[in-house]
């Protein structure tokens, strides 16, 4: 096992990883920007190293400073958390070249899965359903028109290097294809430095369902069931639940088997998430693989009892997965509400600043992952998510009640939050009936 791990992240995920390390008897090194001197992850880690000024490009994305921090402290492994450098294969490669362990998948897995066209081809070759569309990248408007004619409108244009919704355009008729094609291309070029795009049939009002997988370095693969992340706004998830109200045990097995097939096809190692769209007829289609631990991993931990972050560290230390698929019980229901410092009534404008009074709910079946404290000043330079409120209960109905009770107790003063907005969603009839798709929030009146 590692003696010392460096956590190349901030906020609640850094705190979560520090906890896992400590439970495994591993010393921890936090890194921080000048704007994060007072942050919780810095205070609770065994050691902390400043890696640069407030700008992420000069701190949390600064590969050389992060690796230098390992050298200074003697850390032998890096956990990238989620966001920042977590899915950057150049970083993973550099970490390896410096004789350090990257706690995550291999460079080649990150590369294959980062190329959405390659990933889709590989996945369809092993018999996992994908959405019909162009066979590879689409070179010009004429080709785009031909593909669209064949598969029928509406279509969606996506970036080869994309993911997370950037560079995406939906086109409903031939007359709109030209401008959408060029907009998508230039957005892809701007975001990813790669303007290649491909086309798929657009699935109307699907659910976003994703399957958590774990794979060790000895060829063992398991899945931990699905999460439904349909309650999202502009690709920012707001509520996630495990399991999906739309998935029964039979479909869970099919999705899980498909996710494991995907992981095997790219010789995946460590924790990953295989994303699917689920249409109204419960057909599922592979979308992409997130090659990192996700923000919403905690709800899967609550319904399976598997500690995903500890598993990641053990896997990176070459340990065998000691959990068999048959032994995993998919029990109860879990929900996560992301608590953001923002103003939903003002277009979700971020609301950084000093937290005066703080009361964090607790109790049976309640878990809150966060990195805040009373007197803490939320810096304006980073994500505005300040806490993840998770509940676990035996049924979905009880989990919703528990979440409403916990939200009502949550007190954060000094900044605006989305707590009341979350309550509003939980009172919504469609949400309560489990009737959600990725358009749910945009249809919600408030
Ligand atoms: C789609 C789709 C509909 N049809 N592909 C957006 C981000 C990326 N993960 C996949 N995305 C989508 N791909 C086809 N063929 C709708 C989306 C989509 C979406 C998916 C999941 C969660 C939120 C979303 C928001 C907008 C669009």
Short mmCIF file of C-alpha atoms and ligand atoms in Angstrom, two decimals:
data_model
loop_
_atom_site.label_atom_id
_atom_site.label_comp_id
_atom_site.label_asym_id
_atom_site.label_seq_id
_atom_site.Cartn_x
_atom_site.Cartn_y
_atom_site.Cartn_z
CA UNK A 1 0.00 0.00 0.00
CA UNK A 2 1.12 3.59 -0.57
CA UNK A 3 2.64 5.50 2.36
CA UNK A 4 1.66 8.93 1.14
CA UNK A 5 -0.86 10.08 -1.47
CA UNK A 6 -1.18 13.55 -2.99
CA UNK A 7 -4.69 14.76 -3.75
CA UNK A 8 -4.67 16.92 -6.88
CA UNK A 9 -8.02 18.58 -6.24
CA UNK A 10 -9.96 20.83 -3.89
CA UNK A 11 -13.32 21.10 -2.17
CA UNK A 12 -15.55 18.26 -1.05
CA UNK A 13 -13.95 15.63 -3.29
CA UNK A 14 -10.48 16.37 -1.86
CA UNK A 15 -11.92 15.98 1.65
CA UNK A 16 -13.60 12.70 0.64
CA UNK A 17 -10.31 11.32 -0.71
CA UNK A 18 -8.37 12.43 2.40
CA UNK A 19 -10.87 10.49 4.54
CA UNK A 20 -10.42 7.34 2.45
CA UNK A 21 -6.62 7.60 2.66
CA UNK A 22 -6.72 8.10 6.41
CA UNK A 23 -8.96 5.04 6.84
CA UNK A 24 -6.38 3.05 4.87
CA UNK A 25 -3.50 4.35 7.03
CA UNK A 26 -2.06 6.51 4.24
CA UNK A 27 -0.65 10.02 4.87
CA UNK A 28 -2.12 12.77 2.76
CA UNK A 29 -0.77 15.79 0.91
CA UNK A 30 -3.19 18.51 -0.12
CA UNK A 31 -2.36 21.02 -2.84
CA UNK A 32 -3.94 24.44 -3.00
CA UNK A 33 -4.02 27.73 -4.85
CA UNK A 34 -3.37 31.04 -3.12
CA UNK A 35 -7.15 31.59 -3.03
CA UNK A 36 -7.61 28.32 -1.13
CA UNK A 37 -5.27 28.88 1.85
CA UNK A 38 -8.23 28.73 4.25
CA UNK A 39 -9.92 25.78 2.57
CA UNK A 40 -10.95 22.72 4.55
CA UNK A 41 -8.94 20.20 2.51
CA UNK A 42 -5.78 22.15 3.34
CA UNK A 43 -6.56 22.09 7.04
CA UNK A 44 -7.41 18.41 7.37
CA UNK A 45 -4.62 16.95 5.22
CA UNK A 46 -1.39 15.89 6.95
CA UNK A 47 0.61 18.27 4.75
CA UNK A 48 -0.27 20.96 2.23
CA UNK A 49 1.66 22.54 -0.62
CA UNK A 50 0.75 25.76 -2.41
CA UNK A 51 0.93 25.12 -6.15
CA UNK A 52 0.19 28.54 -7.59
CA UNK A 53 -2.08 31.57 -7.79
CA UNK A 54 -5.89 31.57 -7.91
CA UNK A 55 -6.16 30.90 -11.65
CA UNK A 56 -6.80 27.20 -12.26
CA UNK A 57 -4.44 27.14 -15.26
CA UNK A 58 -1.61 28.17 -12.93
CA UNK A 59 -2.59 25.96 -9.96
CA UNK A 60 -4.98 22.99 -10.13
CA UNK A 61 -4.17 22.47 -13.82
CA UNK A 62 -0.45 23.10 -13.36
CA UNK A 63 0.98 19.61 -13.93
CA UNK A 64 4.57 20.50 -13.14
CA UNK A 65 3.77 22.14 -9.79
CA UNK A 66 1.67 19.19 -8.76
CA UNK A 67 4.40 16.71 -9.60
CA UNK A 68 6.96 18.92 -7.86
CA UNK A 69 4.73 18.82 -4.75
CA UNK A 70 5.07 15.01 -4.81
CA UNK A 71 8.82 15.31 -4.98
CA UNK A 72 8.96 17.78 -2.08
CA UNK A 73 6.73 15.68 0.19
CA UNK A 74 7.65 12.16 -0.88
CA UNK A 75 4.12 11.25 -2.01
CA UNK A 76 4.26 8.26 -4.36
CA UNK A 77 0.75 8.37 -5.83
CA UNK A 78 -1.67 11.04 -7.05
CA UNK A 79 -5.45 10.91 -6.76
CA UNK A 80 -6.88 13.40 -9.28
CA UNK A 81 -10.45 13.45 -7.93
CA UNK A 82 -12.99 14.72 -10.47
CA UNK A 83 -12.59 17.67 -12.79
CA UNK A 84 -9.27 19.47 -13.31
CA UNK A 85 -6.68 16.89 -14.47
CA UNK A 86 -8.71 13.75 -13.75
CA UNK A 87 -9.31 12.84 -17.41
CA UNK A 88 -6.13 14.32 -18.86
CA UNK A 89 -4.03 11.53 -20.37
CA UNK A 90 -1.03 13.82 -20.76
CA UNK A 91 -1.03 14.30 -17.00
CA UNK A 92 -1.46 10.56 -16.33
CA UNK A 93 1.48 9.92 -18.64
CA UNK A 94 3.65 12.54 -16.93
CA UNK A 95 2.80 11.12 -13.50
CA UNK A 96 3.87 7.67 -14.67
CA UNK A 97 7.06 8.95 -16.32
CA UNK A 98 8.04 10.49 -12.97
CA UNK A 99 7.77 7.10 -11.28
CA UNK A 100 4.52 7.98 -9.52
CA UNK A 101 1.22 6.12 -9.56
CA UNK A 102 -1.84 7.75 -11.14
CA UNK A 103 -4.91 6.57 -9.20
CA UNK A 104 -7.14 6.02 -12.21
CA UNK A 105 -7.25 4.20 -15.53
CA UNK A 106 -4.34 3.70 -17.92
CA UNK A 107 -3.21 6.36 -20.37
CA UNK A 108 -4.43 4.25 -23.28
CA UNK A 109 -7.93 3.81 -21.79
CA UNK A 110 -8.25 7.56 -21.21
CA UNK A 111 -7.10 8.18 -24.79
CA UNK A 112 -9.47 5.69 -26.44
CA UNK A 113 -12.46 6.81 -24.41
CA UNK A 114 -11.60 10.49 -24.91
CA UNK A 115 -12.07 9.93 -28.63
CA UNK A 116 -15.85 9.55 -28.79
CA UNK A 117 -15.78 8.14 -32.34
CA UNK A 118 -13.24 5.44 -31.48
CA UNK A 119 -15.05 4.65 -28.24
CA UNK A 120 -18.38 4.28 -30.02
CA UNK A 121 -16.89 1.99 -32.67
CA UNK A 122 -15.20 -0.22 -30.05
CA UNK A 123 -18.38 -0.44 -27.99
CA UNK A 124 -20.60 -1.35 -30.95
CA UNK A 125 -18.10 -4.05 -31.98
CA UNK A 126 -18.68 -5.87 -28.67
CA UNK A 127 -22.44 -5.77 -29.18
CA UNK A 128 -23.46 -2.93 -26.88
CA UNK A 129 -26.20 -0.76 -28.43
CA UNK A 130 -25.15 2.64 -29.78
CA UNK A 131 -27.25 5.30 -31.51
CA UNK A 132 -27.24 5.05 -35.31
CA UNK A 133 -25.38 7.76 -37.15
CA UNK A 134 -22.29 8.56 -39.20
CA UNK A 135 -19.68 5.78 -39.35
CA UNK A 136 -16.91 8.17 -38.35
CA UNK A 137 -16.21 11.87 -38.46
CA UNK A 138 -18.17 14.00 -40.90
CA UNK A 139 -15.92 16.09 -43.15
CA UNK A 140 -18.31 18.60 -44.72
CA UNK A 141 -21.90 19.86 -44.95
CA UNK A 142 -22.68 17.61 -47.90
CA UNK A 143 -21.69 14.52 -45.97
CA UNK A 144 -23.73 15.74 -43.00
CA UNK A 145 -26.79 16.17 -45.24
CA UNK A 146 -26.37 12.64 -46.60
CA UNK A 147 -26.08 11.07 -43.15
CA UNK A 148 -29.13 13.01 -41.95
CA UNK A 149 -31.15 11.94 -44.98
CA UNK A 150 -30.32 8.31 -44.23
CA UNK A 151 -31.08 8.31 -40.48
CA UNK A 152 -33.80 10.98 -40.53
CA UNK A 153 -34.27 14.18 -38.52
CA UNK A 154 -33.80 15.28 -35.80
CA UNK A 155 -30.07 14.65 -35.63
CA UNK A 156 -27.40 15.69 -33.15
CA UNK A 157 -23.91 16.86 -34.12
CA UNK A 158 -21.24 16.01 -31.54
CA UNK A 159 -17.54 16.71 -31.11
CA UNK A 160 -15.14 13.77 -31.45
CA UNK A 161 -13.12 15.13 -28.52
CA UNK A 162 -16.28 16.21 -26.69
CA UNK A 163 -18.16 15.02 -23.69
CA UNK A 164 -20.18 16.83 -21.10
CA UNK A 165 -22.26 18.56 -23.74
CA UNK A 166 -19.72 20.92 -25.34
CA UNK A 167 -19.76 21.32 -29.12
CA UNK A 168 -23.21 19.71 -29.36
CA UNK A 169 -25.94 20.92 -31.76
CA UNK A 170 -29.40 19.50 -32.42
CA UNK A 171 -30.70 19.91 -35.97
CA UNK A 172 -34.37 19.42 -36.84
CA UNK A 173 -34.38 20.11 -40.57
CA UNK A 174 -32.02 20.19 -43.55
CA UNK A 175 -32.08 23.97 -43.79
CA UNK A 176 -30.44 24.32 -40.37
CA UNK A 177 -27.66 21.81 -40.92
CA UNK A 178 -25.08 24.12 -42.46
CA UNK A 179 -24.91 26.69 -39.66
CA UNK A 180 -25.13 23.98 -36.96
CA UNK A 181 -22.29 22.05 -38.59
CA UNK A 182 -19.96 25.07 -38.57
CA UNK A 183 -21.00 26.21 -35.09
CA UNK A 184 -20.40 22.75 -33.68
CA UNK A 185 -17.02 22.53 -35.41
CA UNK A 186 -15.82 25.91 -34.22
CA UNK A 187 -17.01 25.27 -30.67
CA UNK A 188 -15.18 21.92 -30.69
CA UNK A 189 -12.07 23.62 -32.04
CA UNK A 190 -12.25 26.29 -29.33
CA UNK A 191 -12.87 23.89 -26.43
CA UNK A 192 -10.80 20.87 -27.41
CA UNK A 193 -8.43 22.09 -30.12
CA UNK A 194 -10.01 19.44 -32.34
CA UNK A 195 -12.79 20.42 -34.72
CA UNK A 196 -13.82 16.93 -35.84
CA UNK A 197 -17.52 16.16 -35.43
CA UNK A 198 -19.84 13.19 -35.93
CA UNK A 199 -23.59 12.74 -36.25
CA UNK A 200 -26.22 10.67 -34.44
CA UNK A 201 -29.96 10.34 -34.53
CA UNK A 202 -31.31 12.61 -31.78
CA UNK A 203 -33.15 10.69 -29.05
CA UNK A 204 -36.06 12.81 -27.77
CA UNK A 205 -36.45 13.23 -23.99
CA UNK A 206 -34.31 10.34 -22.80
CA UNK A 207 -33.15 9.69 -19.27
CA UNK A 208 -29.48 9.92 -18.36
CA UNK A 209 -28.62 6.62 -16.71
CA UNK A 210 -25.03 5.73 -15.81
CA UNK A 211 -23.48 2.55 -14.47
CA UNK A 212 -20.61 2.51 -11.96
CA UNK A 213 -17.91 -0.03 -12.74
CA UNK A 214 -14.80 -1.14 -10.89
CA UNK A 215 -11.94 -3.08 -12.47
CA UNK A 216 -8.68 -4.23 -10.90
CA UNK A 217 -5.29 -4.78 -12.51
CA UNK A 218 -5.86 -8.56 -12.53
CA UNK A 219 -8.76 -8.65 -14.97
CA UNK A 220 -11.66 -8.64 -12.49
CA UNK A 221 -14.66 -6.48 -13.32
CA UNK A 222 -17.81 -5.63 -11.39
CA UNK A 223 -20.61 -3.11 -11.70
CA UNK A 224 -22.42 -1.36 -8.83
CA UNK A 225 -25.71 -0.68 -10.57
CA UNK A 226 -26.97 2.54 -12.09
CA UNK A 227 -27.59 6.15 -11.15
CA UNK A 228 -30.30 8.27 -12.75
CA UNK A 229 -28.96 11.77 -13.41
CA UNK A 230 -31.81 13.13 -15.51
CA UNK A 231 -32.44 16.15 -13.26
CA UNK A 232 -29.88 18.44 -14.83
CA UNK A 233 -29.62 21.91 -16.27
CA UNK A 234 -27.17 22.66 -19.09
CA UNK A 235 -25.24 19.49 -18.27
CA UNK A 236 -24.97 20.46 -14.60
CA UNK A 237 -26.58 17.71 -12.55
CA UNK A 238 -28.76 18.86 -9.67
CA UNK A 239 -30.25 15.65 -8.28
CA UNK A 240 -29.01 12.11 -8.77
CA UNK A 241 -30.54 8.90 -7.51
CA UNK A 242 -29.65 5.28 -7.12
CA UNK A 243 -31.37 3.39 -8.40
CA UNK A 244 -33.21 4.76 -11.40
CA UNK A 245 -37.01 4.73 -10.96
CA UNK A 246 -37.14 3.51 -14.57
CA UNK A 247 -34.89 0.49 -14.10
CA UNK A 248 -35.98 -2.86 -12.65
CA UNK A 249 -33.73 -5.76 -11.63
CA UNK A 250 -33.90 -7.25 -15.10
CA UNK A 251 -32.87 -4.05 -16.89
CA UNK A 252 -30.26 -3.41 -14.17
CA UNK A 253 -28.59 -6.67 -15.07
CA UNK A 254 -28.65 -5.83 -18.79
CA UNK A 255 -27.19 -2.36 -18.20
CA UNK A 256 -24.59 -3.75 -15.81
CA UNK A 257 -23.54 -6.48 -18.23
CA UNK A 258 -23.28 -3.90 -21.03
CA UNK A 259 -21.17 -1.59 -18.85
CA UNK A 260 -18.80 -4.41 -17.91
CA UNK A 261 -18.52 -5.36 -21.60
CA UNK A 262 -17.52 -1.77 -22.39
CA UNK A 263 -14.92 -1.78 -19.60
CA UNK A 264 -13.47 -5.08 -20.79
CA UNK A 265 -13.32 -3.90 -24.41
CA UNK A 266 -10.91 -1.10 -23.50
CA UNK A 267 -9.09 -3.07 -20.78
CA UNK A 268 -10.32 -0.57 -18.27
CA UNK A 269 -8.77 -0.42 -14.80
CA UNK A 270 -9.96 1.43 -11.66
CA UNK A 271 -13.33 3.21 -11.22
CA UNK A 272 -15.28 4.36 -14.24
CA UNK A 273 -18.79 5.31 -15.22
CA UNK A 274 -20.49 4.10 -18.38
CA UNK A 275 -23.12 6.61 -19.49
CA UNK A 276 -26.27 5.54 -21.35
CA UNK A 277 -29.37 7.24 -22.67
CA UNK A 278 -32.58 5.39 -21.85
CA UNK A 279 -35.46 6.17 -24.20
CA UNK A 280 -39.20 6.11 -23.48
CA UNK A 281 -39.41 2.46 -24.58
CA UNK A 282 -36.55 1.57 -22.21
CA UNK A 283 -34.05 0.98 -25.00
CA UNK A 284 -30.59 1.98 -23.83
CA UNK A 285 -27.75 3.40 -25.90
CA UNK A 286 -24.09 3.83 -24.97
CA UNK A 287 -23.02 7.50 -24.78
CA UNK A 288 -19.57 7.77 -23.22
CA UNK A 289 -17.34 6.64 -20.37
CA UNK A 290 -16.25 8.99 -17.61
CA UNK A 291 -12.76 7.86 -16.67
CA UNK A 292 -12.79 9.19 -13.11
CA UNK A 293 -14.60 8.96 -9.81
CA UNK A 294 -17.73 11.07 -10.18
CA UNK A 295 -19.25 13.76 -8.02
CA UNK A 296 -22.29 11.51 -7.47
CA UNK A 297 -20.37 8.34 -6.46
CA UNK A 298 -21.68 8.56 -2.87
CA UNK A 299 -25.24 7.48 -3.63
CA UNK A 300 -23.92 4.25 -5.15
CA UNK A 301 -21.86 3.72 -1.98
CA UNK A 302 -25.05 4.10 0.07
CA UNK A 303 -27.02 1.48 -1.86
CA UNK A 304 -24.22 -1.07 -2.28
CA UNK A 305 -22.05 -0.57 0.80
CA UNK A 306 -18.93 -0.45 -1.41
CA UNK A 307 -16.47 2.37 -0.69
CA UNK A 308 -15.57 3.45 -4.23
CA UNK A 309 -12.69 5.77 -3.28
CA UNK A 310 -11.01 3.18 -1.05
CA UNK A 311 -11.50 0.66 -3.87
CA UNK A 312 -9.75 3.07 -6.28
CA UNK A 313 -6.73 3.37 -4.01
CA UNK A 314 -6.50 -0.38 -3.37
CA UNK A 315 -6.80 -1.11 -7.09
CA UNK A 316 -4.00 1.37 -7.86
CA UNK A 317 -1.88 -0.42 -5.25
CA UNK A 318 -2.34 -3.59 -7.35
CA UNK A 319 -4.72 -5.27 -4.91
CA UNK A 320 -7.37 -7.66 -6.20
CA UNK A 321 -11.04 -6.67 -6.04
CA UNK A 322 -12.33 -8.60 -3.04
CA UNK A 323 -15.99 -8.14 -4.00
CA UNK A 324 -17.79 -10.63 -6.22
CA UNK A 325 -20.63 -9.46 -8.47
CA UNK A 326 -23.04 -12.02 -6.99
CA UNK A 327 -22.32 -10.73 -3.48
CA UNK A 328 -23.38 -7.16 -4.22
CA UNK A 329 -26.81 -6.40 -2.81
CA UNK A 330 -28.75 -3.69 -4.55
CA UNK A 331 -30.79 -2.47 -1.59
CA UNK A 332 -32.92 0.53 -0.77
CA UNK A 333 -32.91 3.93 -2.41
CA UNK A 334 -30.56 6.85 -2.26
CA UNK A 335 -30.84 10.46 -3.47
CA UNK A 336 -28.30 13.26 -3.72
CA UNK A 337 -29.08 16.97 -3.90
CA UNK A 338 -26.21 19.18 -4.93
CA UNK A 339 -26.19 22.32 -2.79
CA UNK A 340 -24.79 25.24 -4.76
CA UNK A 341 -24.04 28.81 -3.72
CA UNK A 342 -26.19 30.41 -6.42
CA UNK A 343 -29.42 32.27 -7.11
CA UNK A 344 -31.89 30.07 -9.04
CA UNK A 345 -34.27 33.04 -9.33
CA UNK A 346 -31.53 35.05 -11.08
CA UNK A 347 -30.58 32.57 -13.77
CA UNK A 348 -28.54 30.51 -11.31
CA UNK A 349 -26.00 33.29 -10.92
CA UNK A 350 -23.16 32.16 -8.60
CA UNK A 351 -23.21 33.60 -5.08
CA UNK A 352 -19.72 33.35 -3.58
CA UNK A 353 -18.87 35.00 -0.26
CA UNK A 354 -18.56 34.42 3.46
CA UNK A 355 -20.70 31.78 5.17
CA UNK A 356 -21.90 33.20 8.48
CA UNK A 357 -24.23 30.75 10.11
CA UNK A 358 -24.04 27.11 9.10
CA UNK A 359 -26.08 24.15 10.23
CA UNK A 360 -25.54 20.89 8.39
CA UNK A 361 -28.32 18.29 8.71
CA UNK A 362 -27.50 14.89 10.13
CA UNK A 363 -29.27 11.80 11.37
CA UNK A 364 -30.12 8.25 10.42
CA UNK A 365 -29.52 7.69 6.70
CA UNK A 366 -28.14 11.17 6.05
CA UNK A 367 -24.68 11.84 4.62
CA UNK A 368 -23.26 15.23 3.71
CA UNK A 369 -19.99 15.50 1.79
CA UNK A 370 -18.73 19.06 1.89
CA UNK A 371 -15.76 21.35 2.47
CA UNK A 372 -17.37 24.30 4.22
CA UNK A 373 -17.44 25.70 7.75
CA UNK A 374 -18.93 28.69 9.48
CA UNK A 375 -16.67 31.66 8.68
CA UNK A 376 -15.41 30.14 5.43
CA UNK A 377 -15.32 32.40 2.40
CA UNK A 378 -16.34 30.66 -0.84
CA UNK A 379 -13.92 31.95 -3.48
CA UNK A 380 -15.46 33.17 -6.75
CA UNK A 381 -12.92 31.37 -8.97
CA UNK A 382 -14.10 27.76 -8.75
CA UNK A 383 -17.17 25.57 -8.78
CA UNK A 384 -20.12 26.88 -6.74
CA UNK A 385 -21.15 23.48 -5.37
CA UNK A 386 -20.67 23.68 -1.60
CA UNK A 387 -22.17 20.42 -0.36
CA UNK A 388 -23.66 17.13 -1.48
CA UNK A 389 -26.63 16.15 0.64
CA UNK A 390 -27.28 12.42 0.38
CA UNK A 391 -30.00 10.33 1.97
CA UNK A 392 -30.59 6.62 2.12
CA UNK A 393 -33.82 4.81 2.98
CA UNK A 394 -35.58 1.58 2.10
CA UNK A 395 -37.88 3.02 -0.55
CA UNK A 396 -37.79 5.96 -2.96
CA UNK A 397 -40.80 7.52 -1.26
CA UNK A 398 -39.13 7.44 2.14
CA UNK A 399 -35.88 8.73 0.68
CA UNK A 400 -37.74 11.74 -0.77
CA UNK A 401 -39.34 12.46 2.63
CA UNK A 402 -36.00 12.20 4.34
CA UNK A 403 -34.41 14.52 1.79
CA UNK A 404 -37.14 17.13 2.28
CA UNK A 405 -36.73 16.96 6.04
CA UNK A 406 -32.94 17.33 5.75
CA UNK A 407 -33.15 20.20 3.24
CA UNK A 408 -35.53 22.07 5.52
CA UNK A 409 -33.02 21.82 8.38
CA UNK A 410 -30.03 22.93 6.31
CA UNK A 411 -28.98 26.50 7.22
CA UNK A 412 -26.43 28.44 5.20
CA UNK A 413 -26.49 32.18 5.75
CA UNK A 414 -24.36 34.90 4.20
CA UNK A 415 -24.62 33.48 0.67
CA UNK A 416 -27.55 32.46 -1.52
CA UNK A 417 -28.15 28.77 -2.11
CA UNK A 418 -30.38 26.51 -4.19
CA UNK A 419 -31.85 24.76 -1.12
CA UNK A 420 -35.38 26.15 -1.65
CA UNK A 421 -35.17 25.30 -5.33
CA UNK A 422 -34.25 21.70 -4.45
CA UNK A 423 -37.32 21.55 -2.18
CA UNK A 424 -39.42 22.80 -5.05
CA UNK A 425 -38.22 19.96 -7.27
CA UNK A 426 -38.93 17.40 -4.54
CA UNK A 427 -42.51 18.68 -4.25
CA UNK A 428 -43.06 18.39 -8.01
CA UNK A 429 -45.57 15.72 -8.97
CA UNK A 430 -43.60 14.40 -11.93
CA UNK A 431 -40.45 14.09 -9.85
CA UNK A 432 -42.35 12.30 -7.10
CA UNK A 433 -43.74 9.86 -9.66
CA UNK A 434 -40.25 9.21 -10.99
CA UNK A 435 -41.36 10.81 -14.24
CA UNK A 436 -38.19 12.63 -15.23
CA UNK A 437 -36.07 12.94 -18.33
CA UNK A 438 -33.23 15.26 -19.28
CA UNK A 439 -35.73 18.00 -20.19
CA UNK A 440 -37.47 17.93 -16.79
CA UNK A 441 -35.78 21.02 -15.30
CA UNK A 442 -36.17 23.16 -18.40
CA UNK A 443 -39.93 22.47 -18.26
CA UNK A 444 -40.19 23.22 -14.52
CA UNK A 445 -41.90 26.54 -13.83
CA UNK A 446 -40.46 28.65 -11.05
C1 LIG B 1 -27.53 12.74 -26.99
C2 LIG B 1 -28.82 13.21 -26.69
C3 LIG B 1 -29.85 12.77 -27.50
N1 LIG B 1 -29.61 11.96 -28.55
N2 LIG B 1 -27.34 11.94 -28.04
C4 LIG B 1 -25.11 15.46 -23.95
C5 LIG B 1 -23.82 15.24 -23.27
C6 LIG B 1 -23.34 13.89 -23.63
N3 LIG B 1 -23.00 13.15 -22.46
C7 LIG B 1 -24.44 13.25 -24.38
N4 LIG B 1 -25.48 14.23 -24.53
C8 LIG B 1 -26.61 13.94 -25.21
N5 LIG B 1 -26.48 13.08 -26.24
C9 LIG B 1 -28.36 11.56 -28.78
N6 LIG B 1 -28.13 10.77 -29.85
C10 LIG B 1 -28.99 14.07 -25.60
C11 LIG B 1 -27.87 14.46 -24.88
C12 LIG B 1 -28.07 15.40 -23.82
C13 LIG B 1 -27.96 15.03 -22.50
C14 LIG B 1 -27.64 13.74 -22.12
C15 LIG B 1 -27.55 13.40 -20.80
C16 LIG B 1 -27.78 14.36 -19.82
C17 LIG B 1 -28.10 15.64 -20.17
C18 LIG B 1 -28.20 15.99 -21.50
C19 LIG B 1 -28.53 17.29 -21.82
C20 LIG B 1 -28.62 17.64 -23.12
C21 LIG B 1 -28.38 16.70 -24.12
#
